[in-house]
Tab-separated table of C-alpha atoms in Angstrom:
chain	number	residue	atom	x	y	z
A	24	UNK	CA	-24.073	64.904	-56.806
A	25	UNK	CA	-25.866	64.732	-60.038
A	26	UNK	CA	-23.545	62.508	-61.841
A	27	UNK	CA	-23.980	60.002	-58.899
A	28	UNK	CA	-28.048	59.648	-59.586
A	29	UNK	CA	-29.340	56.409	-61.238
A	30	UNK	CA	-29.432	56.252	-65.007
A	31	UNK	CA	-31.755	54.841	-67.270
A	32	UNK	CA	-29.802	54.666	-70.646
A	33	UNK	CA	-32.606	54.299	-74.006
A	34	UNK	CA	-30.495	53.596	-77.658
A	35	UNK	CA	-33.185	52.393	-79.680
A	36	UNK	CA	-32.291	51.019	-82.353
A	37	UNK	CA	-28.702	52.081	-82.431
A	38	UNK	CA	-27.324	49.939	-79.954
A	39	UNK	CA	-23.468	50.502	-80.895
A	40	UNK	CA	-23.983	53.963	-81.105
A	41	UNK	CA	-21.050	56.120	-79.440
A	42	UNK	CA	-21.311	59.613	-77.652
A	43	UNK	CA	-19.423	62.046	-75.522
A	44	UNK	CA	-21.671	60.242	-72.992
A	45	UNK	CA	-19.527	56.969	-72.635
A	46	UNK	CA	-16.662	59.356	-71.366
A	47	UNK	CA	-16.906	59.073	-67.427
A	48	UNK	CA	-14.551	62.985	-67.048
A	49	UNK	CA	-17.127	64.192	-69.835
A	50	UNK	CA	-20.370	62.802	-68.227
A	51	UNK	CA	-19.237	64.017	-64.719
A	52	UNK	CA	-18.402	67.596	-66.659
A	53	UNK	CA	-21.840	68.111	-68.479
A	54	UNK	CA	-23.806	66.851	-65.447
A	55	UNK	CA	-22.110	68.872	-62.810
A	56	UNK	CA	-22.634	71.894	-65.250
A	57	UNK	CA	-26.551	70.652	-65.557
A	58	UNK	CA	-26.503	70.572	-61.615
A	59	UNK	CA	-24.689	74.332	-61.124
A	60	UNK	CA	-27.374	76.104	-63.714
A	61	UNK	CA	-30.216	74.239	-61.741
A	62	UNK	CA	-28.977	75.620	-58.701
A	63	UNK	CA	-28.613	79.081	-60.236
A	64	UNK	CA	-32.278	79.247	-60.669
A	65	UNK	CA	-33.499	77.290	-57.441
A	66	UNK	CA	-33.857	74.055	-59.149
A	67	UNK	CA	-33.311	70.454	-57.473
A	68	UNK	CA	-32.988	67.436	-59.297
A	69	UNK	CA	-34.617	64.512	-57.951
A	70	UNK	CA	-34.872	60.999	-59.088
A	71	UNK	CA	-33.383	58.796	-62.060
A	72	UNK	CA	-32.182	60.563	-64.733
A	73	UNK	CA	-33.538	58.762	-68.224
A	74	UNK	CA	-30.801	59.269	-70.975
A	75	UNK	CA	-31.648	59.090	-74.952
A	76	UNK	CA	-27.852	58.040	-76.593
A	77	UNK	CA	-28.457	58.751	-80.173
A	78	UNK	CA	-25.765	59.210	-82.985
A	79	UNK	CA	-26.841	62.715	-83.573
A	80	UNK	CA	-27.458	63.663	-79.586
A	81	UNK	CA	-26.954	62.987	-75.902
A	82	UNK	CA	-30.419	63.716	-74.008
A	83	UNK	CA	-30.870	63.749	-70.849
A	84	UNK	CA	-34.287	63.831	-68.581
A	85	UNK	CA	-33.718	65.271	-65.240
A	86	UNK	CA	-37.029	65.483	-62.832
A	87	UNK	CA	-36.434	68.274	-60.799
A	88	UNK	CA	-37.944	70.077	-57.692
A	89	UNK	CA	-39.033	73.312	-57.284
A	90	UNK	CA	-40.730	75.293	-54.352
A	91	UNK	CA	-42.070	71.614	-54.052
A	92	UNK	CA	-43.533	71.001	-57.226
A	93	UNK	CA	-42.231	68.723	-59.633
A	94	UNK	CA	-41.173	69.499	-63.004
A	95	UNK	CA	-38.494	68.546	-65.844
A	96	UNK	CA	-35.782	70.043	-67.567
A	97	UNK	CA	-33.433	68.631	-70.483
A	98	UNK	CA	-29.801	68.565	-71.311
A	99	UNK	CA	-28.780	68.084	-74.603
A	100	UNK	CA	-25.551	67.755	-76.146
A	101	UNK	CA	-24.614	68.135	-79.790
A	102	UNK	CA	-22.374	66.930	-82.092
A	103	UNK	CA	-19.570	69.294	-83.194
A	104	UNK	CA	-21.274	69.817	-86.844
A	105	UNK	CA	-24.603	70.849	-85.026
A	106	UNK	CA	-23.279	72.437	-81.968
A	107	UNK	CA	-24.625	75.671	-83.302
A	108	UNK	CA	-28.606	74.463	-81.635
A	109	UNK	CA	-27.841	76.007	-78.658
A	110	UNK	CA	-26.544	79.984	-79.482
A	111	UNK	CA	-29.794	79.159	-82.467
A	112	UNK	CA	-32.732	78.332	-80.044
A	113	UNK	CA	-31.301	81.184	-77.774
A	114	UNK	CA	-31.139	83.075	-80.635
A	115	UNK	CA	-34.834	82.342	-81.402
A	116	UNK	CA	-36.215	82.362	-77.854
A	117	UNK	CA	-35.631	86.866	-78.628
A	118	UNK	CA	-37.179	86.878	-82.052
A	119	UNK	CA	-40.382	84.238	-82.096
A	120	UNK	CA	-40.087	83.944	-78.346
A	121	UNK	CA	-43.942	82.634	-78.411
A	122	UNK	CA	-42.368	79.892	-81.588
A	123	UNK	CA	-39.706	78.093	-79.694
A	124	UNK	CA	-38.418	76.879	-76.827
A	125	UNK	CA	-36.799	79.501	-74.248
A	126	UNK	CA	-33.657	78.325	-72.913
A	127	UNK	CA	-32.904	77.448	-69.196
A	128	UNK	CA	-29.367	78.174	-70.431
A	129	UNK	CA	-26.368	77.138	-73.226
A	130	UNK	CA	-22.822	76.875	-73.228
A	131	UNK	CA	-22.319	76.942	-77.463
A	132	UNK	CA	-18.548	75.988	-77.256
A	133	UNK	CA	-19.268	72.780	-76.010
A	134	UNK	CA	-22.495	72.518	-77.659
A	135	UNK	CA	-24.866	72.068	-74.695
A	136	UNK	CA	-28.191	73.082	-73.835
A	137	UNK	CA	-30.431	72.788	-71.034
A	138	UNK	CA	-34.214	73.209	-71.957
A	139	UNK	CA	-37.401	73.494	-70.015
A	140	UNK	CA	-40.239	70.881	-70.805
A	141	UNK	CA	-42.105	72.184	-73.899
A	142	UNK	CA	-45.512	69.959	-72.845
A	143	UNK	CA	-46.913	67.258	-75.105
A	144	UNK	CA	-45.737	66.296	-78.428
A	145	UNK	CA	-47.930	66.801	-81.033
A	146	UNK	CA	-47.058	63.355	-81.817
A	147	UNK	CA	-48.784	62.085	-78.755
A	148	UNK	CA	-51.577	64.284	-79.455
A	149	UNK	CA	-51.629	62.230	-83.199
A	150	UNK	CA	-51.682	58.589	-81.201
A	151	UNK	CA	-54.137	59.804	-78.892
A	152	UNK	CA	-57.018	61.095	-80.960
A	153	UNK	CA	-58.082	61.749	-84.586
A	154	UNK	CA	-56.602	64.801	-85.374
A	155	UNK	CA	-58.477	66.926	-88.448
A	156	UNK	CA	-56.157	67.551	-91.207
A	157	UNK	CA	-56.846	71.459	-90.824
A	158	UNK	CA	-55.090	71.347	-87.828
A	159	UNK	CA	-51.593	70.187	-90.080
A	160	UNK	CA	-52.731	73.350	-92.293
A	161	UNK	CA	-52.673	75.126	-89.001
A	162	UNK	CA	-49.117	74.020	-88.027
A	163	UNK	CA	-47.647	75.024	-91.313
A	164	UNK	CA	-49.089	78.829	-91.567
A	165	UNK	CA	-47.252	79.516	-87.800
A	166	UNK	CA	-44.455	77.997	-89.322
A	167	UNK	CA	-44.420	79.946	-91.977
A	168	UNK	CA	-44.671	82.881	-90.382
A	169	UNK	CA	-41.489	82.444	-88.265
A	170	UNK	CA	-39.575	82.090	-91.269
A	171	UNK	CA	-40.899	85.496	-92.670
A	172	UNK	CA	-40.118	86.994	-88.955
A	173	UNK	CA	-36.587	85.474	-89.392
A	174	UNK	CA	-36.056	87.036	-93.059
A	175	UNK	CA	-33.980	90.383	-91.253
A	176	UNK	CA	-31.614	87.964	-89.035
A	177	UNK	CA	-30.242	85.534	-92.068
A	178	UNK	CA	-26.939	86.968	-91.387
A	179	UNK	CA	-27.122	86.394	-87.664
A	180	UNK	CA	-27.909	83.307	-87.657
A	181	UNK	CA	-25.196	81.938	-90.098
A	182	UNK	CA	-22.725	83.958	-87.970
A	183	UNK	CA	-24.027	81.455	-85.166
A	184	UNK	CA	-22.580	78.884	-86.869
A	185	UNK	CA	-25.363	77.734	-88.883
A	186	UNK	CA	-24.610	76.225	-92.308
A	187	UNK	CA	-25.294	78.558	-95.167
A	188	UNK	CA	-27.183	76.804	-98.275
A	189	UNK	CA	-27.872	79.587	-100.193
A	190	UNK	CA	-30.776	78.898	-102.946
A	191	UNK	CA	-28.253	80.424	-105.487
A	192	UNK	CA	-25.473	78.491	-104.074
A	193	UNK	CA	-26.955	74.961	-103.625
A	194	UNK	CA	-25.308	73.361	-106.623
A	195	UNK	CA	-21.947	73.699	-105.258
A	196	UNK	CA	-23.671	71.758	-102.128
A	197	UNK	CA	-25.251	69.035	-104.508
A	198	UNK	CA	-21.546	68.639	-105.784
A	199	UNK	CA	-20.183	68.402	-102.429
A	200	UNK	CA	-22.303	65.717	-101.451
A	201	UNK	CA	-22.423	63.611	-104.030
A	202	UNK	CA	-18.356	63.912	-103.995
A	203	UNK	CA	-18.090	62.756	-100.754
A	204	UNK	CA	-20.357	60.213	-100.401
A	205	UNK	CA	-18.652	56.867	-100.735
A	206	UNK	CA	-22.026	54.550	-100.758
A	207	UNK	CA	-23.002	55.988	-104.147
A	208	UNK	CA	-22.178	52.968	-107.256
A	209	UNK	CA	-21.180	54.750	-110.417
A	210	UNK	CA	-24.276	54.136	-112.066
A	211	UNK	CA	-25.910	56.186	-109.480
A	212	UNK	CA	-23.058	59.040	-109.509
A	213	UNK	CA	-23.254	59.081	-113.533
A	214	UNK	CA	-27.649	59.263	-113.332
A	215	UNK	CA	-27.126	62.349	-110.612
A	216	UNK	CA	-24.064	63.603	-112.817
A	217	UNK	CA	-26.834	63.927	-115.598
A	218	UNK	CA	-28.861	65.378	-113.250
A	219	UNK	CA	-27.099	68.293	-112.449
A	220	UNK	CA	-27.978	70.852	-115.406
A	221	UNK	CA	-31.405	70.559	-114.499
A	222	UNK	CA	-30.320	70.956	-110.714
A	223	UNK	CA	-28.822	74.051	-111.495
A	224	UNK	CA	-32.181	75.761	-113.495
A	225	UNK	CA	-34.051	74.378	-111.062
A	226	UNK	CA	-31.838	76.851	-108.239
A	227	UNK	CA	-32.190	80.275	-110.670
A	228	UNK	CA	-35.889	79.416	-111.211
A	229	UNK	CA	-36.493	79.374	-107.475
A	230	UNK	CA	-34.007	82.573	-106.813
A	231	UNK	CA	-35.936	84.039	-109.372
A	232	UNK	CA	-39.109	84.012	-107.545
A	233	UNK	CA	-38.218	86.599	-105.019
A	234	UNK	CA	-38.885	84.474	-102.037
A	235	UNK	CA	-35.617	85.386	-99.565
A	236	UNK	CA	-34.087	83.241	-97.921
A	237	UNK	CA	-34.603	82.021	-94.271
A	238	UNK	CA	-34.132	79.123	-91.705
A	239	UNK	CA	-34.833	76.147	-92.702
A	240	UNK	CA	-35.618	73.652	-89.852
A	241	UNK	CA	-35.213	70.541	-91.933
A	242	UNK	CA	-36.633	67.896	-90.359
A	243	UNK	CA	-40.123	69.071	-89.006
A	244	UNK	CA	-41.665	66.010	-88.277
A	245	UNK	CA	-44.100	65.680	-85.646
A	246	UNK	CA	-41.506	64.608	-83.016
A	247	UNK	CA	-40.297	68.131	-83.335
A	248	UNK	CA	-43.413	70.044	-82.416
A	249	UNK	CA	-44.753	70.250	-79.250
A	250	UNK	CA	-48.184	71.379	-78.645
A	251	UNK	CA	-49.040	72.772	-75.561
A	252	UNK	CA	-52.556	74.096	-75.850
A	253	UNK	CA	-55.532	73.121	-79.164
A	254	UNK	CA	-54.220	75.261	-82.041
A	255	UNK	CA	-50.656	76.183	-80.832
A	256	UNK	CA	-47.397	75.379	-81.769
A	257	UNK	CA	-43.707	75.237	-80.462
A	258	UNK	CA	-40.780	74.066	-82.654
A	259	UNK	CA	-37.542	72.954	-81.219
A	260	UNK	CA	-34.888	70.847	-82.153
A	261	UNK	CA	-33.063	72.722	-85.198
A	262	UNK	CA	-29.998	70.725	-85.428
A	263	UNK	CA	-30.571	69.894	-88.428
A	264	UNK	CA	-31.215	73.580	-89.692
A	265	UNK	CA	-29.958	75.468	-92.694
A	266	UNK	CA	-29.991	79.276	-94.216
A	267	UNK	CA	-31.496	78.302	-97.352
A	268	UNK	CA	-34.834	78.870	-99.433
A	269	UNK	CA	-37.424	78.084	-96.597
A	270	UNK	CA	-39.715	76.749	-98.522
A	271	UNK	CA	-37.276	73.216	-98.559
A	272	UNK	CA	-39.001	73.176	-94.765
A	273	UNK	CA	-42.392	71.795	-96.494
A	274	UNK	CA	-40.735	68.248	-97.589
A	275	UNK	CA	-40.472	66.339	-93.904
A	276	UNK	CA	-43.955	67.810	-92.790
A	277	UNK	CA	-45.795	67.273	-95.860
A	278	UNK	CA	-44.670	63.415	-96.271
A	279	UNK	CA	-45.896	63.080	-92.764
A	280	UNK	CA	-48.929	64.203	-93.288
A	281	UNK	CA	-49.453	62.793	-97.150
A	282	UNK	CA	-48.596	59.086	-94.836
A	283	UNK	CA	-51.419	59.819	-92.532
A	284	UNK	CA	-54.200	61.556	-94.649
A	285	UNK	CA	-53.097	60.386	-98.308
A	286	UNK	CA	-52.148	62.432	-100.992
A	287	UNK	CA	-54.806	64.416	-101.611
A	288	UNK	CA	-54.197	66.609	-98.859
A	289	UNK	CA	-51.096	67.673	-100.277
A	290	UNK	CA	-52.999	70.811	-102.200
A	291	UNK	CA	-54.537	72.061	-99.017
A	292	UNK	CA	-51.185	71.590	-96.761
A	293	UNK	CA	-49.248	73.627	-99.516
A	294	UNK	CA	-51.622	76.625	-99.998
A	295	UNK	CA	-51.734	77.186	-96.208
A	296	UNK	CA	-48.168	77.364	-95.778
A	297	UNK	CA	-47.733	79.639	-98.941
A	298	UNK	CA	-50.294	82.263	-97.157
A	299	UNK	CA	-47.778	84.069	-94.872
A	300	UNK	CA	-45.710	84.452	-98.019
A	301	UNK	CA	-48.064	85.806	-100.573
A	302	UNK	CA	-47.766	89.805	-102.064
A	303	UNK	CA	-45.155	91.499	-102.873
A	304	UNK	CA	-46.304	90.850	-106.522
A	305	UNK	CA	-46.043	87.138	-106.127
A	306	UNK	CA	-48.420	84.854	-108.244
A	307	UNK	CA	-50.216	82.015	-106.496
A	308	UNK	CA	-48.998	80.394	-109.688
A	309	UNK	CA	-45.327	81.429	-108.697
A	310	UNK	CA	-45.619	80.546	-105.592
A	311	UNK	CA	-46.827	76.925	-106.374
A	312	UNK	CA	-44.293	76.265	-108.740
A	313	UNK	CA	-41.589	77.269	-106.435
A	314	UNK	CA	-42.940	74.507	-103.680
A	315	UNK	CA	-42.641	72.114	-106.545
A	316	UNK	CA	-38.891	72.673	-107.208
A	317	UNK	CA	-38.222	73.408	-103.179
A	318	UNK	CA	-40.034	70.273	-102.536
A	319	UNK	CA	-37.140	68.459	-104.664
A	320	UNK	CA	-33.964	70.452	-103.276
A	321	UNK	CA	-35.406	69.769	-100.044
A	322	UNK	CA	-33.772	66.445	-100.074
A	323	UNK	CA	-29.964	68.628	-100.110
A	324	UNK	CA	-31.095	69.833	-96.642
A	325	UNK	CA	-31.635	66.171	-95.385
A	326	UNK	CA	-29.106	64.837	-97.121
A	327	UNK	CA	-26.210	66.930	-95.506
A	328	UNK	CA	-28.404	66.685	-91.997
A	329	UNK	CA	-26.996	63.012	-91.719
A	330	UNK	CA	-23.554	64.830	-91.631
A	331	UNK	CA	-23.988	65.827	-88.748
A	332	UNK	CA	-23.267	62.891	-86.440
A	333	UNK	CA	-21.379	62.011	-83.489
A	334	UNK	CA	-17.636	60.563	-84.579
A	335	UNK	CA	-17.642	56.759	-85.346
A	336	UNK	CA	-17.337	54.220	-87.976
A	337	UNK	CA	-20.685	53.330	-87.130
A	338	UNK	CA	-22.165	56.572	-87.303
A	339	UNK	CA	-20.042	57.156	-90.757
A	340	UNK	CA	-21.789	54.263	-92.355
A	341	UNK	CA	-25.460	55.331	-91.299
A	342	UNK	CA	-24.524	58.800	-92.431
A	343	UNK	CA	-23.622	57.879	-95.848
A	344	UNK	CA	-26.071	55.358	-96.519
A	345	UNK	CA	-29.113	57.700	-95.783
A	346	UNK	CA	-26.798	61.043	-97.473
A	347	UNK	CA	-26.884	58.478	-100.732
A	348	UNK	CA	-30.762	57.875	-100.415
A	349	UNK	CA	-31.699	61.772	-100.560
A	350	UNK	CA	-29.340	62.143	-102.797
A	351	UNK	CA	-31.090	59.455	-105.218
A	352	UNK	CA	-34.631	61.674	-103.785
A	353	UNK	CA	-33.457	64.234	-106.296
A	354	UNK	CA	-34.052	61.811	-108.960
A	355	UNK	CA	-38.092	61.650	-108.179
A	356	UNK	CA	-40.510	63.774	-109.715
A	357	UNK	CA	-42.599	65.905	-106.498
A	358	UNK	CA	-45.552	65.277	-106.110
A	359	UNK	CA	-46.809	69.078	-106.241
């Protein structure tokens, strides 16, 4: 039995961190339902299982046999605010299929997924060799282009259960956020308070652009990319994703990249992602200015991303401490 395998448990830094996953009738539960949909496909698991415990996910790394070659699967579980990743990436895996991950198989009401290996991280790829900055350009442009493919299905995929943060509605969101956040002092609540006016010309300036809205990914970092052959891309992990302008997407990528190369890359990064979305009587000029004001409502997205924990007074306080920090991130002028 699956749930009787060894178990290599990895909690980083969060080493009071509590999951599903110290629940021995909930372990036993997701791991015999890991073992039945292996079966289903003539998959074995062999060997120790290595589990990632993190306030925002179970993962777990099951080796497994096959026709006597050895491969790996994963089985994640989600937190009830992002158990939407599943029916999403399934979602996904019919309309980018070559973009994403395709699904071994989900069960959305309980928030569980089981995933094939995508291949190397590009983040391995970044510690192993020097790594051109045109290849970042690269990156963004096939991003982009899923979020113009995904334009039609905005509906769909808020009817998945994915949070809707409309461009035209995201003041009501800043509101929300800064009323709930109990980390905020008052002199930071009265400087965001302030803030808010221009918040809300910032939103009608974007709408105004044209660009529709689209799935926002949130936190595309290069832990969230794999990159299984030079030039090609596969994104997974969109728990943290939103139906909102997509061009909030460029924020986490961009940093990354600005961290590595400097700055003056920035330019370059943003004109390659804005190529999938240019006609339709859009000015590069338009275009650019909208990056600059999604670059700054970006921090919304991430913000209400560190909602979506696991239940815990620990996970509470890293929650709001890191909600109150993008929240403050409005504050800063972009640098595009």
């Amino acid at each position: 039995m699956l749930h009787e395998t060894t178990v290599v448990e990895d909690r980083g830094q969060y080493q009071d961190v509590v999951t599903p996953w110290e629940r021995e009738t909930w372990r036993e539960e997701a791991l015999d339902w890991v073992e039945g949909e292996l079966a289903a496909r003539g998959l074995r698991a062999t060997g120790t299982l290595g589990v990632r415990l993190r306030p925002w996910s179970v993962l777990v790394r099951v080796p497994v046999e096959v026709h006597g070659t050895q491969d790996t699967v994963w089985f994640k579980a989600n937190p009830p605010a992002s158990a939407f990743e599943g029916a999403l990436t399934a979602a996904l895996s019919r309309w980018v299929p070559e973009r994403v991950l395709v699904p071994l198989a989900v069960d959305p009401g309980r928030g569980w997924s089981l995933l094939p290996d995508g291949g190397e991280l590009f983040r391995d790829v970044l510690e192993r060799e020097p790594v051109e900055v045109g290849i970042w350009e690269e990156l963004l442009r096939q991003y982009a282009r899923v979020q113009v493919a995904l334009v039609p299905y905005t509906r769909e995929i808020e009817e998945l259960g994915v949070p809707g943060a409309r461009t035209t509605a995201l003041p009501e969101a800043f509101d929300r956020l800064v009323a709930e956040n109990t980390v905020l002092r008052t002199d930071e609540r009265a400087r965001l308070a302030r803030l808010r006016p221009r918040l809300v010309d910032w939103c009608a300036e974007l709408a105004a652009v044209g660009v529709p809205d689209s799935l926002d990914h949130s936190d595309l970092h290069d832990g969230q990319l794999f990159c299984p052959a030079p030039g090609r891309f596969v994104f997974f992990d969109w728990g943290d994703a939103a139906v909102t302008h997509p061009f909030c997407s460029l924020l986490v990528p961009a940093r990354r990249a600005c961290d590595r190369y400097g700055a003056d890359v920035l330019p370059r990064l943003r004109d390659a992602y804005l190529e999938p979305w240019t006609g339709a009587g859009r000015t590069a000029a338009e275009l650019r200015r909208a990056v600059s004001l999604a670059w700054r409502l970006g921090a919304l997205g991430r913000a209400t991303s560190w909602g979506r924990l696991f239940p815990s007074a620990a996970s509470a306080a890293e929650g709001e401490a890191d909600g109150a920090r993008w929240l403050l991130a409005l504050l800063t002028e972009p640098p595009l």
